[in-house]
Amino acid sequence: MNDLLLDVMEVSKTFARGRLLSREKIVAVNKVSMQLAAGQPEILAIIGESGSGKTTLARMILNMETPTSGRLVLDGTDLAAMGGNAARLAFMHKVQPIFQNPFESFNPLKRVERYLLMTRLRFTGAAGESTAAVAVDAALHKVGLSLKEVGGRYPHELSGGQLQRVAIARALLAEPKLIVADEPVSMIDASLRMSIVNLFRTLRDELGISIIYVTHDLATAYYISDRIMIMQKGSVVESGDARTVLKAPRHPYTRQLREAVLLPEVASAPAIVTPNMNGLSPGAPERRA
Amino acid sequence: MVAFIRELLRYRTEFRIGLALVAVVLLLSMMASFSPYPPDSVYVVPPDLPPSLTYWFGTTSRGQDVFWQVSFAIRNTLLFGGTVALVSRLVALAVGLVSGYKGGWVDRALMSVNDTFIVIPLLPILVLFYFVMRDRISWLMLALIMACFGWAYDARLIRSVVMSLRQREFTQTSLFSGMTTRQILTEEHLPYVVPILFSTTMNNMVWSIGLEVTLAVLGFTDINTPTIGGMIYWANQHTAMVAGIWWWIAFPTIAVIMAFIGLFLLAVSVNAHIDPRSRLWSTGEAS
Amino acid sequence: MHASVEQPHGDQEAQPLLVVRDLQAYYRTSHAGVRRGIRAVDGVSFTVRRGEIYGLAGESSSGKTTLIKSIAGAIKPPLEIVGGSMEFAFLSGYGGLHRAARAELERIRWRHLSYIMQGSMNVLNPVRRVRSSFVDFAYPHIGGSLKQFEQLVVAHLARVKLDPSVLTAFPHELSGGMRQRAALALATICRPGFIIADEPTTALDVVVQKEVLGMIRGIQRETGSSVLFVTHDMGVHAHITDRLAIMYAGRLVEEAATAEIFRNPLHPYTKNLISSLPRIGEDAPRAGLAGAPPNLADPPSGCRFHPRCPLASEICCREVPVMREASSGHRVACFAVNGGDGA
């Protein structure tokens, strides 16, 4: 039991949809099992398209959603058996989330450092605001920012990239063992994206934090993850070492995904297109009244 | 909040007019403290005098100065409306926040109570209450009864706002920052609810004052406390309109209409300003 | 002023479809007494030729959305066109759609100019069947009997691999990919000369995205329309556009044939943009750019990229670099590339 950080056992989640009489059940996650080893930090990418159940799975790991069947055990604690405030705090001390939209991650009416200080005070028993502020500054330095830049600022005064860094710093302040990041860079501008992605690697190597990276983007998943898990319609269709799976996908769906990746280079320079008019000139519809 | 009011003053003519009307009515009600006569004494001035420089609003057939009577009446009426609004806002806020945030069975239980209050017809209940209580009825009791019926719609409104706030990622960030439910509700969500609270307060006051005036005119309240409705009740008892004592009815009516329109304009302009689309439109046009 | 409908010309170079000259579009707001101008598009010039897919790449605050709004004539306060002109081949003499009369716009829409947006729900009326959207928008331009029109629609839907049954469906009954293909069919059925495609595949899953891109390409080749294709996704640009312009902080920084941009990027911003893209099968570390895109209410002096630029020199802080041809058809706005004189 103790050698697993996260043990997901045959977890399913169904949602009921529809009217009162004709209820249909939608299986969002179907009997998914996965493990993360303790003391062996790694980045695991969960890859899937919309409707694959990847976000629902991530939400179940974060205890934001209860599974319909199956069991989730985090660091020896069964999530279903967790009751009371103290247990919830202990859980959040171990697992922290990073969300997709950095502009939505913080209350627009509040200053961002509020969340950083709060996290520090609640989870690590920091004695007083001033000790917490020192820790906050240190965490911000780890993500390439400082309390001087961020202190007193409201979310709209920071860029998307900066906010996502603050979100990561906030997660770090709880000193978690696992970070679950749901599409953390899909809304980050291209020129800033790689520095955030690289940051995850630093967290794994220097702070020993395991990361579950939920994404639809195979290229960044290949770039940072150690292991990947491909999901389709709620089920895991292929999983394993990131490089092996993505270089030589075995499941037809993985192959299909792999082939749909638009390479950032022009395969064969297209000849200057000469429009083939065939009597159909632009601006002149085929038939006129 | 200060910025919000400044923005309203800048871009909303309705708000400015409403504020001016409410200010006049408030000033009138505050004058009551300087009244030379106690409000319930009769025959302190010569009766049935028309408005003049000595008696600005004239005098009643009961020998009371209409100006000071209106001043007391509007003060009591506003106090009544304010009490109803305050109590019902507190209930609406508590029910709306908890119901919207907790969801599940808590939400279902609270909303079934809520909907019961929405469908119960109020006027028959109040009349029934009067016949049971008779002389023991006081304005505070009436205010509390009306507050019991005045929160349900607004609780639903607040609930729907909180439900959508709960779905937003920052609520999750707050949760994972270790905030308690009370902290999330009062510190993260309440700021979004305050403007709604403000605008529904006006609507609620218009509603409760209107109902109080109706009951008082019909004689279903404590008629010895001077209120706007009470004044009209006494004027009717002395057939003021037939006797040509029009000022006995006209001035309280004008005062309460000013209060109505003022509160209504405030509510409308605040409401329109909360709606982000109309806010953009008005500030965009003004630039 | 009469706008003339010109017939396509054999010489593409001489007859560009759209010429944008030194366009300046600002947001002017006045909030609590403080006047502010956000210079979202500040001196942009480019030409869209006939029959090409012209790509426009940029980040979230680069001004590309404002640029499309301006070209589409969707100018509403606080957005203002402060300077410059946009000349369409099919509507000459106006200097931009925002100056054209309403009747003129009605005549041009769908027939000469159409849009494919990220949320196709904006085009397809959500409470009416797909058929009515086609009848409302395209039928007035095509005419003939309704029956003939319907045959034409069905034939056109086949090009985007949609079954005629989608015509009787409501938009919400279709999947995202089907909706986007229906919107594509609607945008192209009148064979317009110019199509504005604003992140048309961003909301789609990768497999569907590739398919829809292929369809856009196919229809564009067949009709010879020009497309202004806007997206932040460099992979999409590589896949579909003929020429590509890179926008940064309200200005164009580089423009060339797409293959040339990917093979030989010259501007330091473009260079980083392309080298930082991860590729499956390559394990070399990638670095992002330091700093953040500037606030356009108070942009940096001179070259707006200079605070983040590894090659910045003293002149970059002082003067604004102009777009100059570095090689044939490859324009770039950078002192380090063009030489320090800047003139």
mmCIF file with all atom_site columns, N, CA and C in Angstrom, chain C residues 47-84:
data_model
loop_
_atom_site.group_PDB
_atom_site.id
_atom_site.type_symbol
_atom_site.label_atom_id
_atom_site.label_alt_id
_atom_site.label_comp_id
_atom_site.label_asym_id
_atom_site.label_entity_id
_atom_site.label_seq_id
_atom_site.pdbx_PDB_ins_code
_atom_site.Cartn_x
_atom_site.Cartn_y
_atom_site.Cartn_z
_atom_site.occupancy
_atom_site.B_iso_or_equiv
_atom_site.pdbx_formal_charge
_atom_site.auth_seq_id
_atom_site.auth_comp_id
_atom_site.auth_asym_id
_atom_site.auth_atom_id
_atom_site.pdbx_PDB_model_num
ATOM 1   N N  . THR C 1 47 ? -1.104  42.639 -48.416 1.00 0.00 ? 47 THR C N  1
ATOM 2   C CA . THR C 1 47 ? -1.905  42.420 -49.608 1.00 0.00 ? 47 THR C CA 1
ATOM 3   C C  . THR C 1 47 ? -2.315  40.958 -49.667 1.00 0.00 ? 47 THR C C  1
ATOM 4   N N  . VAL C 1 48 ? -3.586  40.719 -49.904 1.00 0.00 ? 48 VAL C N  1
ATOM 5   C CA . VAL C 1 48 ? -4.038  39.350 -50.116 1.00 0.00 ? 48 VAL C CA 1
ATOM 6   C C  . VAL C 1 48 ? -4.275  39.181 -51.605 1.00 0.00 ? 48 VAL C C  1
ATOM 7   N N  . ARG C 1 49 ? -3.554  38.220 -52.211 1.00 0.00 ? 49 ARG C N  1
ATOM 8   C CA . ARG C 1 49 ? -3.695  38.012 -53.660 1.00 0.00 ? 49 ARG C CA 1
ATOM 9   C C  . ARG C 1 49 ? -4.904  37.157 -53.949 1.00 0.00 ? 49 ARG C C  1
ATOM 10  N N  . ARG C 1 50 ? -5.244  37.115 -55.217 1.00 0.00 ? 50 ARG C N  1
ATOM 11  C CA . ARG C 1 50 ? -6.357  36.255 -55.615 1.00 0.00 ? 50 ARG C CA 1
ATOM 12  C C  . ARG C 1 50 ? -5.953  34.796 -55.513 1.00 0.00 ? 50 ARG C C  1
ATOM 13  N N  . GLY C 1 51 ? -6.887  34.009 -55.001 1.00 0.00 ? 51 GLY C N  1
ATOM 14  C CA . GLY C 1 51 ? -6.681  32.562 -55.016 1.00 0.00 ? 51 GLY C CA 1
ATOM 15  C C  . GLY C 1 51 ? -5.648  32.058 -54.037 1.00 0.00 ? 51 GLY C C  1
ATOM 16  N N  . GLU C 1 52 ? -5.302  32.830 -53.029 1.00 0.00 ? 52 GLU C N  1
ATOM 17  C CA . GLU C 1 52 ? -4.335  32.312 -52.068 1.00 0.00 ? 52 GLU C CA 1
ATOM 18  C C  . GLU C 1 52 ? -4.954  32.259 -50.679 1.00 0.00 ? 52 GLU C C  1
ATOM 19  N N  . ILE C 1 53 ? -4.361  31.418 -49.846 1.00 0.00 ? 53 ILE C N  1
ATOM 20  C CA . ILE C 1 53 ? -4.737  31.412 -48.434 1.00 0.00 ? 53 ILE C CA 1
ATOM 21  C C  . ILE C 1 53 ? -3.656  32.186 -47.696 1.00 0.00 ? 53 ILE C C  1
ATOM 22  N N  . TYR C 1 54 ? -4.051  33.339 -47.187 1.00 0.00 ? 54 TYR C N  1
ATOM 23  C CA . TYR C 1 54 ? -3.099  34.211 -46.528 1.00 0.00 ? 54 TYR C CA 1
ATOM 24  C C  . TYR C 1 54 ? -3.248  34.011 -45.022 1.00 0.00 ? 54 TYR C C  1
ATOM 25  N N  . GLY C 1 55 ? -2.196  33.561 -44.387 1.00 0.00 ? 55 GLY C N  1
ATOM 26  C CA . GLY C 1 55 ? -2.265  33.261 -42.961 1.00 0.00 ? 55 GLY C CA 1
ATOM 27  C C  . GLY C 1 55 ? -1.856  34.442 -42.116 1.00 0.00 ? 55 GLY C C  1
ATOM 28  N N  . LEU C 1 56 ? -2.486  34.554 -40.964 1.00 0.00 ? 56 LEU C N  1
ATOM 29  C CA . LEU C 1 56 ? -2.121  35.597 -40.024 1.00 0.00 ? 56 LEU C CA 1
ATOM 30  C C  . LEU C 1 56 ? -1.961  34.926 -38.665 1.00 0.00 ? 56 LEU C C  1
ATOM 31  N N  . ALA C 1 57 ? -0.741  34.994 -38.119 1.00 0.00 ? 57 ALA C N  1
ATOM 32  C CA . ALA C 1 57 ? -0.481  34.333 -36.844 1.00 0.00 ? 57 ALA C CA 1
ATOM 33  C C  . ALA C 1 57 ? -0.181  35.386 -35.795 1.00 0.00 ? 57 ALA C C  1
ATOM 34  N N  . GLY C 1 58 ? -0.616  35.150 -34.583 1.00 0.00 ? 58 GLY C N  1
ATOM 35  C CA . GLY C 1 58 ? -0.332  36.090 -33.509 1.00 0.00 ? 58 GLY C CA 1
ATOM 36  C C  . GLY C 1 58 ? -0.883  35.570 -32.203 1.00 0.00 ? 58 GLY C C  1
ATOM 37  N N  . GLU C 1 59 ? -0.374  36.126 -31.113 1.00 0.00 ? 59 GLU C N  1
ATOM 38  C CA . GLU C 1 59 ? -0.818  35.684 -29.794 1.00 0.00 ? 59 GLU C CA 1
ATOM 39  C C  . GLU C 1 59 ? -2.103  36.396 -29.406 1.00 0.00 ? 59 GLU C C  1
ATOM 40  N N  . SER C 1 60 ? -2.524  36.166 -28.160 1.00 0.00 ? 60 SER C N  1
ATOM 41  C CA . SER C 1 60 ? -3.844  36.668 -27.766 1.00 0.00 ? 60 SER C CA 1
ATOM 42  C C  . SER C 1 60 ? -3.921  38.193 -27.760 1.00 0.00 ? 60 SER C C  1
ATOM 43  N N  . SER C 1 61 ? -2.837  38.883 -27.460 1.00 0.00 ? 61 SER C N  1
ATOM 44  C CA . SER C 1 61 ? -2.956  40.346 -27.423 1.00 0.00 ? 61 SER C CA 1
ATOM 45  C C  . SER C 1 61 ? -2.246  40.993 -28.604 1.00 0.00 ? 61 SER C C  1
ATOM 46  N N  . SER C 1 62 ? -2.106  40.255 -29.696 1.00 0.00 ? 62 SER C N  1
ATOM 47  C CA . SER C 1 62 ? -1.333  40.778 -30.815 1.00 0.00 ? 62 SER C CA 1
ATOM 48  C C  . SER C 1 62 ? -2.137  41.724 -31.693 1.00 0.00 ? 62 SER C C  1
ATOM 49  N N  . GLY C 1 63 ? -3.453  41.749 -31.523 1.00 0.00 ? 63 GLY C N  1
ATOM 50  C CA . GLY C 1 63 ? -4.280  42.627 -32.342 1.00 0.00 ? 63 GLY C CA 1
ATOM 51  C C  . GLY C 1 63 ? -4.863  41.930 -33.558 1.00 0.00 ? 63 GLY C C  1
ATOM 52  N N  . LYS C 1 64 ? -4.693  40.619 -33.670 1.00 0.00 ? 64 LYS C N  1
ATOM 53  C CA . LYS C 1 64 ? -5.200  39.965 -34.876 1.00 0.00 ? 64 LYS C CA 1
ATOM 54  C C  . LYS C 1 64 ? -6.719  39.959 -34.921 1.00 0.00 ? 64 LYS C C  1
ATOM 55  N N  . THR C 1 65 ? -7.370  39.839 -33.772 1.00 0.00 ? 65 THR C N  1
ATOM 56  C CA . THR C 1 65 ? -8.826  39.872 -33.741 1.00 0.00 ? 65 THR C CA 1
ATOM 57  C C  . THR C 1 65 ? -9.338  41.253 -34.159 1.00 0.00 ? 65 THR C C  1
ATOM 58  N N  . THR C 1 66 ? -8.666  42.300 -33.665 1.00 0.00 ? 66 THR C N  1
ATOM 59  C CA . THR C 1 66 ? -9.048  43.662 -34.046 1.00 0.00 ? 66 THR C CA 1
ATOM 60  C C  . THR C 1 66 ? -8.861  43.869 -35.538 1.00 0.00 ? 66 THR C C  1
ATOM 61  N N  . LEU C 1 67 ? -7.791  43.309 -36.062 1.00 0.00 ? 67 LEU C N  1
ATOM 62  C CA . LEU C 1 67 ? -7.520  43.438 -37.490 1.00 0.00 ? 67 LEU C CA 1
ATOM 63  C C  . LEU C 1 67 ? -8.646  42.811 -38.308 1.00 0.00 ? 67 LEU C C  1
ATOM 64  N N  . ILE C 1 68 ? -9.095  41.622 -37.915 1.00 0.00 ? 68 ILE C N  1
ATOM 65  C CA . ILE C 1 68 ? -10.183 40.986 -38.670 1.00 0.00 ? 68 ILE C CA 1
ATOM 66  C C  . ILE C 1 68 ? -11.465 41.787 -38.529 1.00 0.00 ? 68 ILE C C  1
ATOM 67  N N  . LYS C 1 69 ? -11.737 42.262 -37.327 1.00 0.00 ? 69 LYS C N  1
ATOM 68  C CA . LYS C 1 69 ? -12.940 43.072 -37.122 1.00 0.00 ? 69 LYS C CA 1
ATOM 69  C C  . LYS C 1 69 ? -12.916 44.268 -38.062 1.00 0.00 ? 69 LYS C C  1
ATOM 70  N N  . SER C 1 70 ? -11.758 44.901 -38.166 1.00 0.00 ? 70 SER C N  1
ATOM 71  C CA . SER C 1 70 ? -11.652 46.081 -39.014 1.00 0.00 ? 70 SER C CA 1
ATOM 72  C C  . SER C 1 70 ? -11.891 45.720 -40.476 1.00 0.00 ? 70 SER C C  1
ATOM 73  N N  . ILE C 1 71 ? -11.279 44.613 -40.916 1.00 0.00 ? 71 ILE C N  1
ATOM 74  C CA . ILE C 1 71 ? -11.430 44.221 -42.307 1.00 0.00 ? 71 ILE C CA 1
ATOM 75  C C  . ILE C 1 71 ? -12.873 43.835 -42.598 1.00 0.00 ? 71 ILE C C  1
ATOM 76  N N  . ALA C 1 72 ? -13.515 43.175 -41.636 1.00 0.00 ? 72 ALA C N  1
ATOM 77  C CA . ALA C 1 72 ? -14.902 42.754 -41.829 1.00 0.00 ? 72 ALA C CA 1
ATOM 78  C C  . ALA C 1 72 ? -15.870 43.919 -41.679 1.00 0.00 ? 72 ALA C C  1
ATOM 79  N N  . GLY C 1 73 ? -15.381 45.067 -41.279 1.00 0.00 ? 73 GLY C N  1
ATOM 80  C CA . GLY C 1 73 ? -16.244 46.239 -41.141 1.00 0.00 ? 73 GLY C CA 1
ATOM 81  C C  . GLY C 1 73 ? -17.042 46.243 -39.850 1.00 0.00 ? 73 GLY C C  1
ATOM 82  N N  . ALA C 1 74 ? -16.672 45.369 -38.909 1.00 0.00 ? 74 ALA C N  1
ATOM 83  C CA . ALA C 1 74 ? -17.415 45.296 -37.643 1.00 0.00 ? 74 ALA C CA 1
ATOM 84  C C  . ALA C 1 74 ? -16.822 46.284 -36.650 1.00 0.00 ? 74 ALA C C  1
ATOM 85  N N  . ILE C 1 75 ? -16.980 47.556 -36.956 1.00 0.00 ? 75 ILE C N  1
ATOM 86  C CA . ILE C 1 75 ? -16.404 48.597 -36.103 1.00 0.00 ? 75 ILE C CA 1
ATOM 87  C C  . ILE C 1 75 ? -17.490 49.160 -35.206 1.00 0.00 ? 75 ILE C C  1
ATOM 88  N N  . LYS C 1 76 ? -17.349 48.917 -33.948 1.00 0.00 ? 76 LYS C N  1
ATOM 89  C CA . LYS C 1 76 ? -18.312 49.457 -32.979 1.00 0.00 ? 76 LYS C CA 1
ATOM 90  C C  . LYS C 1 76 ? -17.517 50.142 -31.897 1.00 0.00 ? 76 LYS C C  1
ATOM 91  N N  . PRO C 1 77 ? -18.027 51.245 -31.342 1.00 0.00 ? 77 PRO C N  1
ATOM 92  C CA . PRO C 1 77 ? -17.288 51.864 -30.256 1.00 0.00 ? 77 PRO C CA 1
ATOM 93  C C  . PRO C 1 77 ? -17.104 50.833 -29.130 1.00 0.00 ? 77 PRO C C  1
ATOM 94  N N  . PRO C 1 78 ? -16.005 50.857 -28.420 1.00 0.00 ? 78 PRO C N  1
ATOM 95  C CA . PRO C 1 78 ? -14.934 51.851 -28.449 1.00 0.00 ? 78 PRO C CA 1
ATOM 96  C C  . PRO C 1 78 ? -13.909 51.670 -29.571 1.00 0.00 ? 78 PRO C C  1
ATOM 97  N N  . LEU C 1 79 ? -14.082 50.666 -30.458 1.00 0.00 ? 79 LEU C N  1
ATOM 98  C CA . LEU C 1 79 ? -13.109 50.486 -31.537 1.00 0.00 ? 79 LEU C CA 1
ATOM 99  C C  . LEU C 1 79 ? -13.295 51.563 -32.605 1.00 0.00 ? 79 LEU C C  1
ATOM 100 N N  . GLU C 1 80 ? -12.177 52.132 -33.055 1.00 0.00 ? 80 GLU C N  1
ATOM 101 C CA . GLU C 1 80 ? -12.228 53.169 -34.082 1.00 0.00 ? 80 GLU C CA 1
ATOM 102 C C  . GLU C 1 80 ? -11.124 52.931 -35.104 1.00 0.00 ? 80 GLU C C  1
ATOM 103 N N  . ILE C 1 81 ? -11.430 53.199 -36.369 1.00 0.00 ? 81 ILE C N  1
ATOM 104 C CA . ILE C 1 81 ? -10.377 53.192 -37.381 1.00 0.00 ? 81 ILE C CA 1
ATOM 105 C C  . ILE C 1 81 ? -9.768  54.591 -37.360 1.00 0.00 ? 81 ILE C C  1
ATOM 106 N N  . VAL C 1 82 ? -8.513  54.668 -36.977 1.00 0.00 ? 82 VAL C N  1
ATOM 107 C CA . VAL C 1 82 ? -7.880  55.969 -36.803 1.00 0.00 ? 82 VAL C CA 1
ATOM 108 C C  . VAL C 1 82 ? -7.179  56.404 -38.085 1.00 0.00 ? 82 VAL C C  1
ATOM 109 N N  . GLY C 1 83 ? -6.684  55.433 -38.836 1.00 0.00 ? 83 GLY C N  1
ATOM 110 C CA . GLY C 1 83 ? -6.004  55.804 -40.064 1.00 0.00 ? 83 GLY C CA 1
ATOM 111 C C  . GLY C 1 83 ? -5.844  54.605 -40.974 1.00 0.00 ? 83 GLY C C  1
ATOM 112 N N  . GLY C 1 84 ? -5.458  54.884 -42.238 1.00 0.00 ? 84 GLY C N  1
ATOM 113 C CA . GLY C 1 84 ? -5.191  53.818 -43.180 1.00 0.00 ? 84 GLY C CA 1
ATOM 114 C C  . GLY C 1 84 ? -6.419  53.427 -43.975 1.00 0.00 ? 84 GLY C C  1
#
